[in-house]
Coordinates of C-alpha atoms and ligand atoms in Angstrom, one line a residue:
M1 CA 9.0 -16.8 -13.0
T2 CA 9.9 -20.1 -13.1
E3 CA 8.5 -22.8 -10.3
S4 CA 12.2 -23.8 -9.5
A5 CA 13.7 -20.5 -9.4
E6 CA 14.7 -19.5 -5.6
N7 CA 13.9 -15.9 -5.3
Q8 CA 15.0 -15.2 -8.9
A9 CA 14.0 -12.0 -10.8
T10 CA 12.1 -12.6 -14.0
D11 CA 11.3 -10.3 -16.9
C12 CA 7.7 -10.8 -18.0
Y13 CA 7.6 -8.7 -20.9
S14 CA 9.6 -9.3 -24.0
Q15 CA 11.2 -6.3 -26.3
D16 CA 8.1 -6.4 -28.5
H17 CA 5.6 -6.1 -25.7
P18 CA 3.6 -3.0 -26.0
D19 CA 4.4 -2.1 -22.1
F20 CA 8.1 -2.5 -22.9
R21 CA 8.6 1.3 -23.2
R22 CA 10.9 2.7 -20.8
Y23 CA 9.3 6.0 -20.3
L24 CA 5.8 7.1 -20.4
V25 CA 6.6 10.4 -21.9
N26 CA 8.9 12.1 -24.2
I27 CA 11.9 13.7 -22.5
D28 CA 14.3 16.4 -23.6
S29 CA 16.3 17.5 -20.8
I30 CA 17.7 20.7 -22.5
S31 CA 14.1 22.2 -23.0
T32 CA 12.6 21.0 -19.7
H33 CA 12.6 23.3 -16.5
Q34 CA 14.9 21.6 -13.9
L35 CA 15.2 21.5 -10.2
F36 CA 17.9 20.2 -7.9
T37 CA 18.2 18.5 -4.6
D38 CA 20.3 16.2 -2.5
C39 CA 17.4 13.9 -1.4
L40 CA 14.2 13.9 -3.2
V41 CA 11.2 12.1 -1.3
I42 CA 8.2 11.0 -3.0
G43 CA 5.1 10.5 -0.9
S44 CA 3.4 12.2 2.1
G45 CA 2.4 8.9 4.0
I46 CA 4.0 8.3 7.5
A47 CA 7.2 6.5 5.8
G48 CA 7.7 9.7 3.4
L49 CA 7.4 12.1 6.2
R50 CA 9.7 10.2 8.6
A51 CA 12.0 9.7 5.9
A52 CA 12.1 13.4 4.8
L53 CA 12.6 14.4 8.6
E54 CA 15.6 12.1 9.0
A55 CA 17.5 13.0 5.8
A56 CA 16.8 16.7 6.7
E57 CA 19.2 16.4 9.4
Q58 CA 22.0 15.7 6.9
C59 CA 21.1 17.5 3.9
K60 CA 18.5 19.7 1.6
V61 CA 15.3 17.6 0.9
L62 CA 12.7 18.2 -1.5
L63 CA 9.2 16.3 -0.7
V64 CA 6.9 16.1 -3.5
C65 CA 3.4 14.5 -3.5
K66 CA 0.8 13.8 -5.8
K67 CA -2.0 15.9 -4.6
R68 CA -2.3 17.5 -1.0
L69 CA 0.0 16.3 1.8
C70 CA -3.1 14.9 3.7
D71 CA -3.9 12.5 0.6
S72 CA -2.4 9.4 1.8
N73 CA -3.6 5.9 3.5
T74 CA -1.7 7.1 6.8
W75 CA -4.1 10.1 6.9
K76 CA -7.1 7.6 6.9
A77 CA -5.7 4.8 9.0
Q78 CA -8.1 4.2 12.0
G79 CA -6.9 1.3 14.1
G80 CA -3.5 2.7 15.4
I81 CA 0.0 1.6 15.3
A82 CA 1.3 -1.7 17.0
S83 CA 4.3 -1.6 19.3
V84 CA 5.3 -3.3 22.7
L85 CA 4.8 -0.5 25.2
H86 CA 3.5 -2.4 28.2
E87 CA 5.4 -4.7 30.6
L88 CA 2.7 -7.3 30.2
D89 CA 3.8 -7.8 26.7
S90 CA 6.9 -8.5 25.1
F91 CA 9.0 -8.3 21.8
D92 CA 9.1 -11.9 21.6
E93 CA 5.4 -12.2 21.6
H94 CA 5.0 -9.6 18.9
I95 CA 7.6 -11.3 16.8
A96 CA 6.0 -14.6 17.3
D97 CA 2.4 -13.0 16.2
T98 CA 4.0 -11.4 13.1
L99 CA 5.9 -14.4 12.0
K100 CA 2.8 -16.7 12.5
A101 CA 0.6 -14.1 10.4
G102 CA 3.5 -14.1 7.7
C103 CA 3.0 -17.8 7.0
G104 CA 6.7 -18.7 6.7
L105 CA 7.6 -15.5 4.3
C106 CA 8.7 -12.9 7.0
D107 CA 12.4 -12.1 7.3
P108 CA 13.0 -13.0 11.0
D109 CA 15.8 -10.2 11.0
I110 CA 13.7 -7.7 9.6
V111 CA 10.6 -8.5 12.0
S112 CA 13.0 -8.2 15.1
L113 CA 14.5 -5.0 13.9
V114 CA 11.2 -3.3 13.4
I115 CA 9.4 -4.5 16.5
R116 CA 12.5 -3.7 18.6
Q117 CA 12.9 -0.3 17.4
G118 CA 9.0 0.6 17.9
P119 CA 8.8 2.0 21.4
R120 CA 11.9 4.3 20.6
L121 CA 10.3 5.6 17.6
L122 CA 7.2 6.1 19.3
E123 CA 8.6 8.0 22.1
Q124 CA 10.0 10.3 19.2
L125 CA 6.7 10.9 17.9
I126 CA 5.5 12.0 21.5
A127 CA 8.5 14.2 21.9
G128 CA 7.6 15.6 18.7
G129 CA 4.3 16.8 20.0
M130 CA 2.0 13.7 19.1
E131 CA -0.6 12.5 21.7
F132 CA -1.6 9.0 21.9
D133 CA -5.1 8.1 24.0
R134 CA -4.3 7.3 27.4
K135 CA -6.1 5.3 30.3
G136 CA -4.9 6.0 33.8
G137 CA -1.9 7.9 32.6
E138 CA -0.8 5.0 30.6
I139 CA -1.2 4.7 26.9
D140 CA -4.0 3.0 26.2
M141 CA -3.5 -0.4 24.2
T142 CA -6.2 -2.1 22.2
R143 CA -6.4 -5.6 20.2
E144 CA -6.6 -6.4 16.7
G145 CA -6.8 -9.7 15.0
G146 CA -3.6 -11.9 15.2
H147 CA -2.2 -9.9 17.9
S148 CA -2.1 -12.2 21.1
K149 CA -1.9 -9.0 23.5
P150 CA -3.5 -5.7 23.6
R151 CA -0.8 -3.5 21.8
V152 CA -2.2 -1.0 19.2
A153 CA -1.9 2.5 20.4
H154 CA -4.3 5.0 19.2
A155 CA -5.3 8.8 19.0
H156 CA -8.1 10.8 19.0
G157 CA -10.0 7.2 19.2
D158 CA -10.0 6.1 15.6
E159 CA -8.4 9.1 14.0
T160 CA -4.8 7.7 14.7
G161 CA -3.5 8.2 11.4
R162 CA -4.9 11.8 11.1
I163 CA -3.1 12.7 14.1
I164 CA 0.1 10.9 13.4
A165 CA 0.2 12.5 9.8
Q166 CA -0.4 15.9 11.1
S167 CA 2.1 16.2 13.8
L168 CA 4.6 14.8 11.2
I169 CA 3.4 17.4 8.5
E170 CA 3.7 20.2 11.0
R171 CA 7.4 19.3 11.7
V172 CA 8.1 18.7 8.1
Q173 CA 6.6 22.2 7.0
A174 CA 8.8 23.9 9.9
H175 CA 12.0 22.4 8.8
K176 CA 14.5 24.5 7.2
N177 CA 15.9 21.8 5.1
I178 CA 12.8 20.4 3.6
S179 CA 10.8 22.0 0.8
L180 CA 7.7 20.9 -0.4
L181 CA 5.7 20.4 -3.7
E182 CA 2.1 19.5 -3.6
D183 CA 0.1 18.3 -6.6
F184 CA 3.6 17.4 -8.3
F185 CA 2.6 14.0 -10.4
V186 CA 6.1 12.0 -10.6
I187 CA 5.9 10.5 -13.9
D188 CA 9.1 8.3 -14.4
L189 CA 12.4 7.8 -12.3
L190 CA 15.2 8.7 -14.6
T191 CA 18.2 6.4 -14.9
D192 CA 21.8 6.8 -16.5
E193 CA 23.9 4.2 -18.5
D194 CA 24.6 2.5 -15.3
Q195 CA 21.0 2.2 -14.1
R196 CA 21.7 4.7 -11.4
C197 CA 18.6 6.6 -10.2
I198 CA 19.4 10.3 -11.1
G199 CA 16.1 11.9 -10.4
V200 CA 12.9 12.0 -11.8
V201 CA 10.7 13.5 -14.5
G202 CA 7.2 14.9 -13.5
S203 CA 4.5 17.2 -13.8
D204 CA 3.8 20.4 -11.5
S205 CA 0.4 21.6 -10.4
Q206 CA 0.3 23.9 -13.7
R207 CA 0.8 20.6 -15.9
R208 CA 4.3 21.9 -16.8
S209 CA 7.0 19.3 -17.5
Q210 CA 9.7 19.5 -14.9
I211 CA 12.9 17.4 -14.4
I212 CA 14.3 16.9 -10.8
W213 CA 17.8 15.9 -10.6
A214 CA 18.6 14.4 -7.2
A215 CA 21.7 12.6 -5.7
N216 CA 19.2 10.2 -3.8
T217 CA 15.7 9.5 -4.5
L218 CA 13.4 7.8 -1.8
L219 CA 9.9 6.1 -3.1
A220 CA 7.3 6.4 -0.4
T221 CA 4.3 6.2 -2.8
G222 CA 2.1 4.0 -1.1
G223 CA -0.1 1.1 -2.1
A224 CA -2.5 0.2 -5.1
G225 CA -5.8 -0.3 -3.5
Q226 CA -7.5 1.7 -6.4
L227 CA -6.7 -1.3 -8.7
Y228 CA -9.8 -2.7 -7.1
R229 CA -13.5 -1.7 -7.7
E230 CA -13.9 -2.0 -3.6
T231 CA -11.0 -0.4 -1.8
T232 CA -10.3 1.2 1.6
N233 CA -7.9 3.4 -0.1
P234 CA -7.7 7.1 -1.3
D235 CA -7.9 8.2 -5.0
V236 CA -4.3 8.7 -4.9
A237 CA -3.3 4.9 -4.2
T238 CA -3.1 3.8 -7.9
G239 CA 0.4 2.0 -7.5
D240 CA 2.4 4.7 -9.7
G241 CA 5.7 4.3 -7.6
L242 CA 5.8 0.3 -8.3
A243 CA 5.0 0.8 -12.1
M244 CA 7.9 3.7 -12.4
A245 CA 10.4 1.4 -10.4
Y246 CA 9.3 -1.6 -12.5
R247 CA 10.1 0.6 -15.7
A248 CA 13.4 1.7 -14.2
G249 CA 14.7 -1.7 -13.8
A250 CA 13.7 -2.0 -9.9
I251 CA 13.2 -5.5 -8.6
L252 CA 9.3 -6.2 -7.7
R253 CA 8.5 -8.7 -4.9
D254 CA 5.5 -10.6 -3.6
L255 CA 2.7 -8.8 -5.7
E256 CA 0.3 -11.9 -5.1
F257 CA -0.3 -10.8 -1.8
M258 CA -3.1 -8.0 -1.6
Q259 CA -4.8 -7.9 1.7
F260 CA -8.4 -7.3 1.8
H261 CA -9.9 -5.8 4.9
P262 CA -12.7 -7.7 6.1
T263 CA -15.1 -4.8 7.2
T264 CA -15.6 -1.7 5.1
L265 CA -19.1 0.1 5.2
Y266 CA -21.3 -1.5 2.5
I267 CA -23.9 1.0 1.3
A268 CA -24.9 0.9 -2.4
G269 CA -23.4 4.2 -4.0
A270 CA -21.3 5.1 -1.1
S271 CA -17.6 4.9 -0.9
R272 CA -16.2 1.7 0.9
A273 CA -15.3 3.6 4.3
L274 CA -13.0 1.5 6.6
I275 CA -14.7 0.2 9.8
T276 CA -11.7 -0.5 11.9
E277 CA -10.8 -3.8 13.1
T278 CA -10.3 -2.4 16.8
L279 CA -14.1 -2.4 16.8
R280 CA -14.0 -6.2 16.8
G281 CA -10.9 -6.0 19.2
E282 CA -13.5 -4.2 21.5
G283 CA -16.4 -6.7 21.1
A284 CA -18.4 -6.0 17.8
I285 CA -19.7 -9.2 16.4
L286 CA -20.1 -10.3 12.9
V287 CA -23.5 -11.5 11.9
D288 CA -25.0 -12.6 8.7
S289 CA -28.3 -11.5 7.0
K290 CA -30.2 -13.9 9.3
G291 CA -28.7 -12.6 12.6
H292 CA -26.5 -15.5 12.9
A293 CA -22.9 -14.9 14.6
F294 CA -20.8 -17.0 12.1
M295 CA -17.0 -16.4 13.0
K296 CA -17.0 -19.2 15.8
Q297 CA -17.4 -21.9 13.0
Y298 CA -14.6 -20.6 11.0
H299 CA -11.7 -19.9 13.5
E300 CA -11.3 -20.5 17.3
A301 CA -10.3 -16.8 17.5
A302 CA -13.6 -15.7 16.1
E303 CA -14.1 -12.1 15.3
L304 CA -10.3 -11.7 16.2
A305 CA -8.9 -14.4 13.7
P306 CA -6.5 -13.1 11.0
R307 CA -7.8 -10.7 8.4
D308 CA -7.5 -13.4 5.5
V309 CA -9.7 -15.8 7.4
V310 CA -12.2 -13.2 8.3
S311 CA -12.6 -11.9 4.8
R312 CA -12.8 -15.6 3.5
A313 CA -15.3 -16.4 6.2
I314 CA -17.7 -13.3 5.3
L315 CA -17.3 -14.1 1.5
S316 CA -18.4 -17.5 2.2
Q317 CA -21.4 -16.4 4.4
M318 CA -22.4 -14.1 1.9
L319 CA -22.7 -16.8 -0.5
K320 CA -24.5 -19.3 1.6
T321 CA -27.2 -16.4 2.7
E322 CA -26.9 -15.3 -1.0
S323 CA -26.3 -11.7 0.4
T324 CA -24.3 -8.9 -0.5
H325 CA -22.9 -7.9 2.9
V326 CA -23.0 -9.3 6.3
Y327 CA -23.1 -6.8 9.6
L328 CA -21.3 -5.7 12.5
D329 CA -23.3 -5.9 15.6
I330 CA -22.4 -3.1 18.5
R331 CA -26.1 -2.9 19.7
H332 CA -24.5 -3.9 23.2
F333 CA -21.9 -0.9 23.2
D334 CA -22.4 2.1 25.3
K335 CA -23.3 4.7 23.1
A336 CA -21.4 7.6 24.9
H337 CA -18.3 5.6 25.0
F338 CA -18.8 4.4 21.6
Q339 CA -18.9 8.2 20.3
K340 CA -15.9 9.2 22.2
R341 CA -13.7 6.2 21.2
F342 CA -15.0 5.8 17.5
P343 CA -15.8 9.4 16.6
L344 CA -15.0 8.8 12.8
I345 CA -17.5 5.6 12.5
S346 CA -19.9 7.3 14.9
E347 CA -19.9 10.3 12.3
L348 CA -20.1 7.8 9.5
C349 CA -23.0 5.8 11.1
E350 CA -24.9 9.2 11.9
T351 CA -24.7 10.2 8.2
F352 CA -26.2 7.2 7.1
D353 CA -29.0 7.2 9.8
I354 CA -27.5 3.8 11.2
D355 CA -28.6 4.1 15.2
I356 CA -26.0 1.9 16.8
R357 CA -28.5 1.2 19.6
K358 CA -31.0 -0.6 17.4
D359 CA -29.2 -1.1 13.8
L360 CA -26.5 -3.3 12.3
I361 CA -23.7 -1.8 10.3
P362 CA -23.6 -3.6 6.9
V363 CA -20.0 -4.4 5.9
R364 CA -18.0 -6.6 3.4
P365 CA -14.6 -6.7 2.6
S366 CA -12.5 -4.4 0.1
A367 CA -8.8 -4.3 -0.9
H368 CA -6.9 -2.6 1.7
Y369 CA -3.0 -3.1 1.6
L370 CA -0.5 -4.4 -0.9
V371 CA 2.1 -6.5 1.1
G372 CA 4.3 -6.8 -1.8
G373 CA 6.3 -3.9 -3.4
V374 CA 9.6 -2.6 -4.4
K375 CA 12.3 -4.9 -3.1
T376 CA 14.5 -3.3 -0.1
N377 CA 17.3 -4.4 1.9
E378 CA 17.4 -4.0 5.7
A379 CA 18.9 -0.1 4.7
G380 CA 15.8 0.6 2.6
E381 CA 18.1 0.3 -0.5
T382 CA 16.6 -1.1 -3.6
N383 CA 18.7 -3.1 -6.4
L384 CA 19.3 0.4 -8.4
P385 CA 22.1 2.7 -6.8
H386 CA 20.6 5.7 -5.4
L387 CA 16.9 4.6 -5.4
F388 CA 15.6 3.8 -1.8
A389 CA 11.9 2.6 -1.0
C390 CA 9.8 2.5 2.5
G391 CA 6.4 2.1 3.6
E392 CA 3.8 0.5 1.7
A393 CA 5.6 0.9 -1.7
A394 CA 8.6 -1.3 -0.3
S395 CA 8.8 -5.1 0.2
T396 CA 10.9 -5.4 3.4
C397 CA 9.7 -8.9 4.2
L398 CA 8.3 -7.8 7.5
H399 CA 4.9 -8.8 6.6
G400 CA 5.4 -12.1 5.1
A401 CA 2.2 -13.6 3.1
N402 CA 0.0 -11.5 5.3
R403 CA 0.3 -8.1 7.4
L404 CA -0.8 -7.9 11.2
G405 CA -3.2 -5.0 11.6
S406 CA -1.3 -1.9 12.6
N407 CA 2.1 -3.3 12.0
S408 CA 2.1 -1.0 8.8
L409 CA 2.4 2.3 10.5
L410 CA 4.9 0.7 12.7
E411 CA 6.9 -0.2 9.4
G412 CA 6.6 3.1 7.8
L413 CA 7.8 5.0 11.0
V414 CA 10.7 2.5 11.3
F415 CA 11.9 2.2 7.5
G416 CA 11.2 5.7 7.0
M417 CA 13.9 6.4 9.6
I418 CA 16.2 3.9 8.2
A419 CA 15.8 4.8 4.6
G420 CA 15.9 8.6 5.3
R421 CA 19.2 8.2 6.6
T422 CA 20.5 5.7 4.1
A423 CA 19.2 8.1 1.4
T424 CA 21.8 10.9 2.5
R425 CA 24.7 8.5 1.9
H426 CA 25.5 9.9 -1.6
K427 CA 26.6 13.7 -1.3
V428 CA 27.3 16.2 -3.9
T429 CA 29.1 19.4 -3.2
N430 CA 27.5 21.4 -6.3
L431 CA 23.9 20.5 -7.1
A432 CA 24.4 21.6 -10.7
D433 CA 26.9 18.6 -11.2
L434 CA 23.9 16.5 -10.7
R435 CA 22.5 17.5 -14.3
H436 CA 22.9 14.8 -16.8
P437 CA 24.4 16.3 -19.9
L438 CA 21.9 15.2 -22.3
L439 CA 18.7 13.0 -21.8
Q440 CA 16.5 12.5 -24.6
Y441 CA 13.7 9.9 -25.3
A442 CA 11.3 10.1 -28.3
I443 CA 8.2 7.8 -28.6
P444 CA 6.7 7.4 -31.9
D445 CA 3.2 8.2 -32.7
S446 CA 0.7 5.3 -32.3
D447 CA -1.7 4.2 -35.0
R448 CA -3.9 2.3 -32.9
S449 CA -7.3 3.6 -32.0
R450 CA -7.7 5.6 -28.5
L451 CA -9.7 4.1 -25.8
D452 CA -11.6 5.9 -23.2
T453 CA -9.1 5.5 -20.3
A454 CA -11.7 6.5 -17.6
D455 CA -13.7 3.4 -18.8
V456 CA -10.6 1.4 -19.1
R457 CA -9.9 2.3 -15.5
N458 CA -13.1 1.3 -14.2
S459 CA -13.4 -1.9 -16.3
L460 CA -10.0 -2.8 -14.9
R461 CA -11.1 -2.2 -11.2
A462 CA -14.1 -4.5 -11.8
L463 CA -11.9 -7.2 -13.4
M464 CA -9.3 -7.1 -10.8
W465 CA -12.0 -7.3 -8.1
R466 CA -13.6 -10.3 -9.9
N467 CA -10.7 -12.4 -11.1
V468 CA -7.8 -11.1 -8.9
G469 CA -9.7 -10.9 -5.6
I470 CA -10.1 -12.3 -2.3
T471 CA -10.2 -15.8 -3.7
R472 CA -8.7 -16.8 -7.3
K473 CA -8.2 -19.7 -9.7
A474 CA -6.3 -20.1 -13.1
K475 CA -9.1 -19.8 -15.3
H476 CA -9.9 -16.2 -14.0
L477 CA -6.4 -15.2 -13.7
E478 CA -5.9 -16.3 -17.4
E479 CA -8.8 -14.2 -18.5
A480 CA -7.8 -11.5 -16.6
L481 CA -4.2 -11.5 -18.2
E482 CA -5.8 -11.6 -21.4
I483 CA -8.1 -8.8 -21.1
I484 CA -5.3 -6.8 -19.4
G485 CA -3.3 -7.3 -22.3
F486 CA -5.8 -6.4 -24.6
W487 CA -6.1 -2.7 -23.3
Q488 CA -2.2 -2.7 -22.8
R489 CA -2.2 -2.5 -26.4
Y490 CA -4.2 0.3 -26.7
V491 CA -3.3 2.4 -23.8
M492 CA 0.4 1.6 -23.3
D493 CA 1.5 2.8 -26.6
K494 CA -0.2 6.3 -26.3
V495 CA 1.4 9.6 -24.7
F496 CA -0.7 11.3 -22.2
D497 CA -0.3 14.6 -20.7
Q498 CA -2.7 14.4 -17.6
P499 CA -2.5 12.4 -14.6
D500 CA -5.5 10.2 -15.4
G501 CA -3.7 8.9 -18.4
W502 CA -0.2 8.1 -16.4
E503 CA -2.3 6.7 -13.7
C504 CA -4.1 4.4 -16.2
Q505 CA -1.1 3.0 -17.6
N506 CA 0.6 2.4 -14.0
M507 CA -2.3 0.7 -13.2
L508 CA -2.5 -1.6 -16.1
T509 CA 1.1 -2.4 -15.7
L510 CA 0.8 -3.3 -12.1
A511 CA -2.4 -5.1 -12.7
M512 CA -0.6 -7.3 -15.2
L513 CA 2.5 -8.0 -12.8
M514 CA 0.0 -8.9 -9.8
T515 CA -1.8 -11.2 -11.8
Q516 CA 1.1 -13.1 -13.2
S517 CA 2.4 -13.4 -9.8
A518 CA -1.2 -14.7 -8.4
Q519 CA -0.9 -17.1 -11.6
N520 CA 2.4 -18.7 -10.5
R521 CA 2.0 -19.2 -6.7
L522 CA 0.2 -22.6 -7.1
E523 CA -1.0 -22.8 -3.4
S524 CA -2.8 -20.9 -0.7
R525 CA -0.7 -18.9 1.7
G526 CA -1.7 -15.8 3.7
V527 CA -3.7 -13.5 1.8
H528 CA -3.6 -15.6 -1.5
Y529 CA -6.1 -18.1 -1.9
R530 CA -6.5 -20.3 -4.8
W531 CA -9.6 -22.4 -5.2
D532 CA -8.0 -24.7 -7.5
H533 CA -5.0 -25.0 -5.0
P534 CA -6.3 -24.6 -1.7
D535 CA -3.3 -26.0 0.5
L536 CA -0.2 -24.6 1.7
S537 CA 2.6 -26.1 -0.1
D538 CA 6.0 -25.4 1.7
A539 CA 7.9 -27.9 -0.6
H540 CA 7.2 -25.7 -3.7
F541 CA 6.3 -22.3 -2.4
K542 CA 7.8 -21.3 0.7
R543 CA 9.7 -18.8 -0.9
H544 CA 9.4 -15.2 -2.7
F545 CA 8.4 -14.3 -6.6
E546 CA 10.5 -11.4 -7.7
I547 CA 9.8 -9.6 -11.0
A548 CA 12.1 -7.3 -12.8
R549 CA 12.7 -6.1 -16.3
A550 CA 15.7 -7.4 -18.2
Ligands
SIN601 C1 -8.0 -0.8 11.0 O1 -8.1 -0.1 11.7 O2 -8.7 -1.9 10.8 C2 -7.0 -0.9 10.0 C3 -5.5 -1.0 10.5 C4 -4.4 -1.4 9.5 O3 -4.7 -2.0 8.7 O4 -3.5 -1.6 10.0

């Protein structure tokens, strides 16, 4: 990545780098069990489900996911889905808020496209059986940071993601043109000599190797929060889709922009459960360990400042008070209303004996959403023919350098529909014709020692949290690259036969790319903050970094 290059894709690995390998496993298309489909969708979040439904109007679809259909970031989403549904709001205001949050790196055409499609696609969700919470007959809209109007629709209080996902899953399960394979680990995208994506190699629930030949392949594999020790993301979010797209030659973009959610429950030993931003939208106050409400001194919008501002303010207040966390104060909330409006958080508090009438909720930031991803255009196409991407796995440039809360479910819905439609473009009359006559790939045995991948994975997550976290600086990034490079030498040269090995390899690949991207952006913009370059520099960095293998 050169500083002067404008949107130029660069190759960060030379031929002799241990990570240069095209495929993670040996492949022999003659002896491997094979499946065929018109359209293969990988992933079961909002984008994958919506894409499958759209594509199934035109052709046969096979949707595969790594664990169960419900294991997705969508399922865990609390706040809601942003859209202009009331007359007091307008497309122009939603567009302006999104552009402002994106700090100069949004694509205005994409922003306009997504925001204008929102109401129609939400109507479709409702027509499909999904119910949003209502007040006086109208959809009840709430607020999140950076939105100038209440425009976040929610369902069953803070269970919006589960309600949306369940409704889409029921429709997908009932669709005659859609087949489903759960617990199917996609290891690699297959490409032919013209770099056309021709399907995938994967491992089924019995851990048998399978090739799926597909006329069109759509990546909706979600994000990579699991690269960080502290994250709101489910276990499946290990960045596999991005790493395999990179190995296949797809262009990745904006990987330095990892968004940290300001408020996740901080109880040592417990997983970092999300405490939705809509809680602050409805009056929760951030206080430090001395009980001091501190947000006003960092931003005029206080608790509703953009997420990056709130996360850094919390970090700085933790440092000032020498504390591991801060608190959310909701003691002024009406308990009965709170239980109804936020059932998930209410249950969570009860589990940990937090009485919201007298106790504060301990919180701190965690990795939440990868803004960058596989570069796509307005039709959901990647640079590889017959490969499409949508949702968190894709980089559409809707979010720029920072994502507004609840814009991602909207993006998943809109680009799921768009990419699903585009991905039916290439049709075949006879599926058996998709079979590539001969695909063979053999990896030489490694003579290096074997590392414990569970240990590497944990250490990598701690390293990313410490060195490539909410704030970064050159020395920490250099150190991270060196350590990741060391692990790569011992992990990337092996052939694994279980998901934890492939995940560890994917996490190392993506961690390297994200760290290199963070190292190259010598300024602070959106969710990327450099201690050593605290200012925004439009003159040099109002542009995107793209990475691809040569
Ligand atoms: C939240 O509910 O705070 C998360 C919503 C989002 O990340 O869009």
